[in-house]
Amino acid sequence: MNEITMNYLKQLNSDIKSGNFSKKDEALNLLTVLDAETLHPGLQMYRSYLLAKIYYLNSKHGDVLENMLAANNYYKEIFFIARHNDLKVNDSRYHFKHAESFYRLYLHSLCYIRREELLKESFRLTHTALLKYPKNSSLNWLMDEITK
């Protein structure tokens, strides 16, 4: 495979958003076999975002909990990569999707204790993100949902 660039990953993002299931599956395969360790940390984080996005979208048509758990793990990976490389996550979408994935898991979890933990984590992440992005409509919507 040739050198991976942001433009290449953005093209995969277009394929993922296209609604074409075969393009989305092909993007999943390409991203999965990609050796993330060889990428610049920013590209690693975007790769994780794209994988999370695929699983998030799959949760709408397949096993909700399994796919949301996978999405959540990839959203968490974005923040792990940033911490490991002494970087800050400056994309509000990453903060929102990370917090929202905990909220979506909360909505679909059957275990009461686990549900409470998921809701608390979603609240914590949303609150922290709102300190950085107080006017972000998605984060404000999520906080409203969490505190209903």
Short mmCIF file of N, CA and C in Angstrom, two decimals:
data_model
loop_
_atom_site.label_atom_id
_atom_site.label_comp_id
_atom_site.label_asym_id
_atom_site.label_seq_id
_atom_site.Cartn_x
_atom_site.Cartn_y
_atom_site.Cartn_z
N MET A 1 0.84 -1.17 0.00
CA MET A 1 0.00 0.00 0.00
C MET A 1 0.89 1.24 0.00
N ASN A 2 0.49 2.26 -0.75
CA ASN A 2 1.25 3.51 -0.81
C ASN A 2 1.14 4.24 0.51
N GLU A 3 1.90 5.33 0.62
CA GLU A 3 1.86 6.12 1.84
C GLU A 3 0.43 6.63 2.10
N ILE A 4 -0.01 6.50 3.33
CA ILE A 4 -1.35 6.92 3.71
C ILE A 4 -1.32 8.42 4.01
N THR A 5 -2.25 9.15 3.42
CA THR A 5 -2.33 10.59 3.62
C THR A 5 -3.71 10.94 4.18
N MET A 6 -3.83 12.17 4.65
CA MET A 6 -5.12 12.65 5.13
C MET A 6 -6.14 12.65 4.00
N ASN A 7 -5.71 13.00 2.80
CA ASN A 7 -6.64 12.99 1.66
C ASN A 7 -7.17 11.59 1.39
N TYR A 8 -6.33 10.59 1.52
CA TYR A 8 -6.76 9.20 1.34
C TYR A 8 -7.81 8.84 2.39
N LEU A 9 -7.54 9.20 3.65
CA LEU A 9 -8.50 8.90 4.72
C LEU A 9 -9.80 9.69 4.54
N LYS A 10 -9.70 10.91 4.05
CA LYS A 10 -10.92 11.70 3.79
C LYS A 10 -11.75 11.08 2.68
N GLN A 11 -11.08 10.48 1.69
CA GLN A 11 -11.82 9.78 0.63
C GLN A 11 -12.54 8.57 1.21
N LEU A 12 -11.88 7.86 2.12
CA LEU A 12 -12.55 6.75 2.80
C LEU A 12 -13.75 7.25 3.60
N ASN A 13 -13.61 8.42 4.21
CA ASN A 13 -14.72 9.01 4.96
C ASN A 13 -15.90 9.27 4.02
N SER A 14 -15.62 9.76 2.83
CA SER A 14 -16.69 9.99 1.83
C SER A 14 -17.36 8.67 1.47
N ASP A 15 -16.57 7.62 1.32
CA ASP A 15 -17.12 6.30 1.02
C ASP A 15 -18.01 5.81 2.17
N ILE A 16 -17.56 6.05 3.39
CA ILE A 16 -18.32 5.62 4.57
C ILE A 16 -19.65 6.35 4.64
N LYS A 17 -19.64 7.65 4.36
CA LYS A 17 -20.85 8.47 4.45
C LYS A 17 -21.78 8.28 3.25
N SER A 18 -21.31 7.64 2.20
CA SER A 18 -22.07 7.55 0.96
C SER A 18 -23.38 6.76 1.09
N GLY A 19 -23.48 5.93 2.11
CA GLY A 19 -24.67 5.08 2.24
C GLY A 19 -24.54 3.79 1.46
N ASN A 20 -23.45 3.64 0.73
CA ASN A 20 -23.20 2.42 -0.05
C ASN A 20 -22.53 1.42 0.89
N PHE A 21 -23.27 0.33 1.20
CA PHE A 21 -22.77 -0.64 2.18
C PHE A 21 -21.48 -1.32 1.73
N SER A 22 -21.35 -1.57 0.42
CA SER A 22 -20.13 -2.24 -0.03
C SER A 22 -18.92 -1.31 0.11
N LYS A 23 -19.09 -0.01 -0.16
CA LYS A 23 -18.00 0.94 0.02
C LYS A 23 -17.63 1.06 1.49
N LYS A 24 -18.64 1.06 2.36
CA LYS A 24 -18.38 1.15 3.80
C LYS A 24 -17.64 -0.10 4.28
N ASP A 25 -18.05 -1.28 3.80
CA ASP A 25 -17.38 -2.52 4.19
C ASP A 25 -15.95 -2.55 3.67
N GLU A 26 -15.75 -2.05 2.45
CA GLU A 26 -14.39 -1.99 1.89
C GLU A 26 -13.51 -1.05 2.71
N ALA A 27 -14.08 0.10 3.11
CA ALA A 27 -13.34 1.03 3.95
C ALA A 27 -12.98 0.38 5.28
N LEU A 28 -13.91 -0.37 5.87
CA LEU A 28 -13.64 -1.07 7.12
C LEU A 28 -12.47 -2.03 6.95
N ASN A 29 -12.49 -2.79 5.87
CA ASN A 29 -11.39 -3.74 5.62
C ASN A 29 -10.05 -3.02 5.45
N LEU A 30 -10.05 -1.94 4.68
CA LEU A 30 -8.81 -1.19 4.45
C LEU A 30 -8.27 -0.59 5.75
N LEU A 31 -9.16 -0.01 6.54
CA LEU A 31 -8.74 0.61 7.79
C LEU A 31 -8.28 -0.41 8.82
N THR A 32 -8.89 -1.59 8.80
CA THR A 32 -8.54 -2.64 9.76
C THR A 32 -7.17 -3.22 9.49
N VAL A 33 -6.83 -3.41 8.23
CA VAL A 33 -5.53 -4.01 7.90
C VAL A 33 -4.40 -2.99 7.89
N LEU A 34 -4.74 -1.72 7.95
CA LEU A 34 -3.75 -0.65 7.96
C LEU A 34 -2.93 -0.72 9.25
N ASP A 35 -1.62 -0.68 9.11
CA ASP A 35 -0.75 -0.70 10.28
C ASP A 35 -0.71 0.70 10.88
N ALA A 36 -1.57 0.93 11.84
CA ALA A 36 -1.73 2.27 12.42
C ALA A 36 -0.45 2.77 13.08
N GLU A 37 0.36 1.87 13.59
CA GLU A 37 1.60 2.27 14.29
C GLU A 37 2.57 3.01 13.37
N THR A 38 2.44 2.82 12.07
CA THR A 38 3.35 3.48 11.13
C THR A 38 2.86 4.88 10.75
N LEU A 39 1.68 5.24 11.20
CA LEU A 39 1.10 6.53 10.83
C LEU A 39 1.46 7.62 11.82
N HIS A 40 1.46 8.85 11.34
CA HIS A 40 1.58 10.03 12.19
C HIS A 40 0.39 9.99 13.17
N PRO A 41 0.58 10.45 14.43
CA PRO A 41 -0.50 10.38 15.42
C PRO A 41 -1.83 11.02 14.95
N GLY A 42 -1.75 12.11 14.22
CA GLY A 42 -2.98 12.74 13.72
C GLY A 42 -3.74 11.82 12.77
N LEU A 43 -3.00 11.10 11.93
CA LEU A 43 -3.62 10.13 11.02
C LEU A 43 -4.14 8.92 11.80
N GLN A 44 -3.42 8.52 12.84
CA GLN A 44 -3.88 7.43 13.68
C GLN A 44 -5.23 7.78 14.32
N MET A 45 -5.32 9.02 14.82
CA MET A 45 -6.56 9.45 15.47
C MET A 45 -7.71 9.50 14.46
N TYR A 46 -7.44 9.99 13.26
CA TYR A 46 -8.50 10.07 12.24
C TYR A 46 -8.91 8.67 11.80
N ARG A 47 -7.96 7.76 11.71
CA ARG A 47 -8.28 6.36 11.38
C ARG A 47 -9.22 5.78 12.44
N SER A 48 -8.90 6.03 13.70
CA SER A 48 -9.76 5.53 14.79
C SER A 48 -11.15 6.15 14.70
N TYR A 49 -11.20 7.44 14.37
CA TYR A 49 -12.49 8.12 14.20
C TYR A 49 -13.31 7.46 13.09
N LEU A 50 -12.65 7.15 11.98
CA LEU A 50 -13.36 6.52 10.86
C LEU A 50 -13.86 5.12 11.23
N LEU A 51 -13.04 4.36 11.92
CA LEU A 51 -13.48 3.03 12.36
C LEU A 51 -14.66 3.15 13.32
N ALA A 52 -14.58 4.10 14.24
CA ALA A 52 -15.69 4.32 15.17
C ALA A 52 -16.96 4.70 14.41
N LYS A 53 -16.80 5.54 13.40
CA LYS A 53 -17.94 5.98 12.61
C LYS A 53 -18.62 4.80 11.91
N ILE A 54 -17.81 3.90 11.37
CA ILE A 54 -18.36 2.72 10.70
C ILE A 54 -19.19 1.89 11.68
N TYR A 55 -18.62 1.63 12.85
CA TYR A 55 -19.35 0.82 13.84
C TYR A 55 -20.59 1.55 14.35
N TYR A 56 -20.49 2.87 14.50
CA TYR A 56 -21.65 3.67 14.90
C TYR A 56 -22.76 3.52 13.86
N LEU A 57 -22.40 3.65 12.60
CA LEU A 57 -23.40 3.50 11.53
C LEU A 57 -23.95 2.08 11.48
N ASN A 58 -23.08 1.09 11.70
CA ASN A 58 -23.52 -0.30 11.72
C ASN A 58 -24.50 -0.56 12.86
N SER A 59 -24.40 0.20 13.93
CA SER A 59 -25.30 -0.01 15.07
C SER A 59 -26.74 0.32 14.72
N LYS A 60 -26.94 1.07 13.66
CA LYS A 60 -28.30 1.42 13.24
C LYS A 60 -28.95 0.30 12.44
N HIS A 61 -28.15 -0.66 11.99
CA HIS A 61 -28.69 -1.73 11.13
C HIS A 61 -28.37 -3.13 11.65
N GLY A 62 -27.59 -3.22 12.70
CA GLY A 62 -27.17 -4.53 13.20
C GLY A 62 -27.28 -4.58 14.71
N ASP A 63 -26.45 -5.38 15.31
CA ASP A 63 -26.42 -5.52 16.76
C ASP A 63 -26.00 -4.19 17.38
N VAL A 64 -26.94 -3.53 18.05
CA VAL A 64 -26.69 -2.20 18.58
C VAL A 64 -25.57 -2.21 19.61
N LEU A 65 -25.69 -3.06 20.61
CA LEU A 65 -24.69 -3.06 21.69
C LEU A 65 -23.30 -3.43 21.19
N GLU A 66 -23.21 -4.47 20.40
CA GLU A 66 -21.89 -4.91 19.90
C GLU A 66 -21.23 -3.81 19.07
N ASN A 67 -21.98 -3.21 18.17
CA ASN A 67 -21.42 -2.17 17.31
C ASN A 67 -21.12 -0.88 18.08
N MET A 68 -21.99 -0.51 19.03
CA MET A 68 -21.73 0.70 19.82
C MET A 68 -20.53 0.50 20.74
N LEU A 69 -20.37 -0.70 21.25
CA LEU A 69 -19.19 -0.98 22.09
C LEU A 69 -17.91 -0.85 21.27
N ALA A 70 -17.93 -1.37 20.04
CA ALA A 70 -16.76 -1.23 19.16
C ALA A 70 -16.51 0.24 18.84
N ALA A 71 -17.57 0.99 18.53
CA ALA A 71 -17.43 2.41 18.24
C ALA A 71 -16.84 3.14 19.44
N ASN A 72 -17.38 2.85 20.62
CA ASN A 72 -16.91 3.47 21.85
C ASN A 72 -15.43 3.20 22.06
N ASN A 73 -14.99 1.98 21.81
CA ASN A 73 -13.58 1.64 21.98
C ASN A 73 -12.69 2.43 21.02
N TYR A 74 -13.15 2.63 19.80
CA TYR A 74 -12.35 3.42 18.85
C TYR A 74 -12.37 4.90 19.21
N TYR A 75 -13.51 5.41 19.72
CA TYR A 75 -13.51 6.81 20.17
C TYR A 75 -12.55 6.98 21.34
N LYS A 76 -12.54 6.02 22.27
CA LYS A 76 -11.58 6.09 23.39
C LYS A 76 -10.15 6.04 22.89
N GLU A 77 -9.92 5.26 21.83
CA GLU A 77 -8.57 5.13 21.27
C GLU A 77 -8.03 6.47 20.79
N ILE A 78 -8.90 7.32 20.26
CA ILE A 78 -8.47 8.65 19.80
C ILE A 78 -7.79 9.40 20.95
N PHE A 79 -8.41 9.37 22.11
CA PHE A 79 -7.89 10.10 23.26
C PHE A 79 -6.65 9.41 23.84
N PHE A 80 -6.59 8.09 23.74
CA PHE A 80 -5.39 7.37 24.16
C PHE A 80 -4.21 7.75 23.29
N ILE A 81 -4.42 7.77 21.97
CA ILE A 81 -3.34 8.14 21.04
C ILE A 81 -2.86 9.56 21.35
N ALA A 82 -3.78 10.47 21.58
CA ALA A 82 -3.41 11.85 21.88
C ALA A 82 -2.57 11.92 23.16
N ARG A 83 -3.04 11.27 24.23
CA ARG A 83 -2.29 11.29 25.50
C ARG A 83 -0.91 10.66 25.33
N HIS A 84 -0.87 9.55 24.63
CA HIS A 84 0.39 8.82 24.44
C HIS A 84 1.42 9.66 23.67
N ASN A 85 0.93 10.58 22.84
CA ASN A 85 1.82 11.41 22.02
C ASN A 85 1.86 12.86 22.49
N ASP A 86 1.41 13.11 23.71
CA ASP A 86 1.39 14.47 24.28
C ASP A 86 0.70 15.47 23.36
N LEU A 87 -0.44 15.07 22.83
CA LEU A 87 -1.23 15.93 21.96
C LEU A 87 -2.56 16.25 22.63
N LYS A 88 -3.20 17.29 22.15
CA LYS A 88 -4.54 17.64 22.61
C LYS A 88 -5.52 17.30 21.49
N VAL A 89 -6.70 16.88 21.88
CA VAL A 89 -7.76 16.62 20.90
C VAL A 89 -8.52 17.92 20.73
N ASN A 90 -8.37 18.53 19.57
CA ASN A 90 -8.97 19.84 19.32
C ASN A 90 -10.16 19.80 18.38
N ASP A 91 -10.66 18.63 18.10
CA ASP A 91 -11.82 18.51 17.23
C ASP A 91 -13.04 18.22 18.11
N SER A 92 -13.98 19.15 18.13
CA SER A 92 -15.15 19.00 19.00
C SER A 92 -15.97 17.77 18.63
N ARG A 93 -15.91 17.33 17.37
CA ARG A 93 -16.64 16.12 16.97
C ARG A 93 -16.14 14.91 17.74
N TYR A 94 -14.84 14.83 17.93
CA TYR A 94 -14.28 13.69 18.65
C TYR A 94 -14.79 13.68 20.10
N HIS A 95 -14.82 14.85 20.72
CA HIS A 95 -15.33 14.95 22.09
C HIS A 95 -16.80 14.56 22.14
N PHE A 96 -17.59 15.09 21.21
CA PHE A 96 -19.02 14.78 21.19
C PHE A 96 -19.27 13.29 20.97
N LYS A 97 -18.65 12.72 19.95
CA LYS A 97 -18.91 11.31 19.63
C LYS A 97 -18.44 10.39 20.75
N HIS A 98 -17.35 10.74 21.41
CA HIS A 98 -16.85 9.96 22.54
C HIS A 98 -17.91 9.94 23.65
N ALA A 99 -18.38 11.12 24.03
CA ALA A 99 -19.40 11.21 25.09
C ALA A 99 -20.71 10.59 24.64
N GLU A 100 -21.10 10.82 23.40
CA GLU A 100 -22.37 10.28 22.90
C GLU A 100 -22.34 8.75 22.86
N SER A 101 -21.19 8.17 22.55
CA SER A 101 -21.13 6.71 22.49
C SER A 101 -21.40 6.10 23.86
N PHE A 102 -20.94 6.75 24.92
CA PHE A 102 -21.28 6.28 26.27
C PHE A 102 -22.78 6.42 26.53
N TYR A 103 -23.35 7.52 26.06
CA TYR A 103 -24.79 7.73 26.24
C TYR A 103 -25.60 6.69 25.47
N ARG A 104 -25.20 6.40 24.24
CA ARG A 104 -25.91 5.38 23.44
C ARG A 104 -25.79 4.00 24.09
N LEU A 105 -24.63 3.69 24.64
CA LEU A 105 -24.48 2.42 25.37
C LEU A 105 -25.40 2.40 26.59
N TYR A 106 -25.49 3.52 27.28
CA TYR A 106 -26.40 3.64 28.42
C TYR A 106 -27.83 3.33 27.99
N LEU A 107 -28.25 3.90 26.87
CA LEU A 107 -29.63 3.70 26.41
C LEU A 107 -29.95 2.24 26.09
N HIS A 108 -28.96 1.48 25.68
CA HIS A 108 -29.20 0.11 25.23
C HIS A 108 -28.72 -0.96 26.19
N SER A 109 -28.07 -0.56 27.27
CA SER A 109 -27.59 -1.53 28.24
C SER A 109 -28.75 -2.02 29.11
N LEU A 110 -28.72 -3.29 29.45
CA LEU A 110 -29.77 -3.87 30.28
C LEU A 110 -29.39 -3.94 31.75
N CYS A 111 -28.13 -3.82 32.05
CA CYS A 111 -27.64 -3.92 33.42
C CYS A 111 -27.74 -2.56 34.11
N TYR A 112 -28.51 -2.49 35.20
CA TYR A 112 -28.76 -1.22 35.88
C TYR A 112 -27.45 -0.56 36.36
N ILE A 113 -26.58 -1.33 36.98
CA ILE A 113 -25.33 -0.77 37.51
C ILE A 113 -24.47 -0.25 36.36
N ARG A 114 -24.37 -1.02 35.31
CA ARG A 114 -23.58 -0.61 34.14
C ARG A 114 -24.19 0.64 33.50
N ARG A 115 -25.51 0.69 33.44
CA ARG A 115 -26.19 1.87 32.87
C ARG A 115 -25.80 3.13 33.63
N GLU A 116 -25.80 3.05 34.94
CA GLU A 116 -25.45 4.22 35.75
C GLU A 116 -24.00 4.65 35.50
N GLU A 117 -23.10 3.69 35.39
CA GLU A 117 -21.69 4.01 35.11
C GLU A 117 -21.56 4.69 33.75
N LEU A 118 -22.27 4.17 32.76
CA LEU A 118 -22.21 4.73 31.42
C LEU A 118 -22.76 6.15 31.38
N LEU A 119 -23.86 6.37 32.07
CA LEU A 119 -24.45 7.70 32.11
C LEU A 119 -23.52 8.69 32.81
N LYS A 120 -22.92 8.27 33.91
CA LYS A 120 -21.98 9.15 34.63
C LYS A 120 -20.79 9.51 33.75
N GLU A 121 -20.27 8.52 33.02
CA GLU A 121 -19.12 8.80 32.16
C GLU A 121 -19.51 9.73 31.01
N SER A 122 -20.68 9.52 30.46
CA SER A 122 -21.15 10.40 29.40
C SER A 122 -21.30 11.83 29.92
N PHE A 123 -21.86 11.95 31.12
CA PHE A 123 -22.00 13.28 31.73
C PHE A 123 -20.64 13.93 31.94
N ARG A 124 -19.70 13.18 32.50
CA ARG A 124 -18.35 13.70 32.78
C ARG A 124 -17.68 14.19 31.50
N LEU A 125 -17.73 13.36 30.47
CA LEU A 125 -17.09 13.71 29.20
C LEU A 125 -17.77 14.92 28.56
N THR A 126 -19.08 14.95 28.61
CA THR A 126 -19.82 16.07 28.01
C THR A 126 -19.53 17.36 28.77
N HIS A 127 -19.55 17.29 30.09
CA HIS A 127 -19.26 18.47 30.92
C HIS A 127 -17.86 19.00 30.61
N THR A 128 -16.89 18.11 30.56
CA THR A 128 -15.51 18.51 30.26
C THR A 128 -15.41 19.15 28.87
N ALA A 129 -16.07 18.55 27.89
CA ALA A 129 -16.03 19.09 26.53
C ALA A 129 -16.73 20.45 26.45
N LEU A 130 -17.80 20.61 27.22
CA LEU A 130 -18.50 21.90 27.20
C LEU A 130 -17.66 23.02 27.80
N LEU A 131 -16.74 22.69 28.69
CA LEU A 131 -15.82 23.71 29.21
C LEU A 131 -14.95 24.25 28.08
N LYS A 132 -14.62 23.40 27.13
CA LYS A 132 -13.77 23.78 26.01
C LYS A 132 -14.59 24.35 24.84
N TYR A 133 -15.81 23.80 24.66
CA TYR A 133 -16.67 24.19 23.53
C TYR A 133 -18.08 24.53 24.04
N PRO A 134 -18.22 25.63 24.80
CA PRO A 134 -19.50 25.92 25.46
C PRO A 134 -20.67 26.20 24.50
N LYS A 135 -20.38 26.60 23.29
CA LYS A 135 -21.46 26.93 22.35
C LYS A 135 -21.73 25.81 21.35
N ASN A 136 -21.11 24.67 21.55
CA ASN A 136 -21.29 23.56 20.61
C ASN A 136 -22.70 22.98 20.78
N SER A 137 -23.49 23.09 19.73
CA SER A 137 -24.90 22.68 19.82
C SER A 137 -25.05 21.18 20.06
N SER A 138 -24.18 20.37 19.50
CA SER A 138 -24.26 18.92 19.71
C SER A 138 -23.98 18.57 21.16
N LEU A 139 -22.96 19.17 21.73
CA LEU A 139 -22.63 18.91 23.14
C LEU A 139 -23.74 19.41 24.06
N ASN A 140 -24.30 20.58 23.74
CA ASN A 140 -25.41 21.10 24.55
C ASN A 140 -26.64 20.20 24.44
N TRP A 141 -26.91 19.71 23.25
CA TRP A 141 -28.03 18.77 23.08
C TRP A 141 -27.80 17.52 23.92
N LEU A 142 -26.58 16.99 23.87
CA LEU A 142 -26.27 15.77 24.63
C LEU A 142 -26.42 16.02 26.13
N MET A 143 -25.94 17.14 26.61
CA MET A 143 -26.08 17.43 28.05
C MET A 143 -27.57 17.52 28.42
N ASP A 144 -28.37 18.12 27.56
CA ASP A 144 -29.82 18.18 27.83
C ASP A 144 -30.41 16.77 27.90
N GLU A 145 -29.99 15.90 27.02
CA GLU A 145 -30.49 14.52 27.01
C GLU A 145 -30.06 13.78 28.27
N ILE A 146 -28.83 13.95 28.66
CA ILE A 146 -28.29 13.26 29.83
C ILE A 146 -28.99 13.71 31.11
N THR A 147 -29.30 14.98 31.19
CA THR A 147 -29.85 15.52 32.44
C THR A 147 -31.37 15.54 32.48
N LYS A 148 -32.03 14.92 31.54
CA LYS A 148 -33.51 14.86 31.56
C LYS A 148 -33.99 14.09 32.73
#
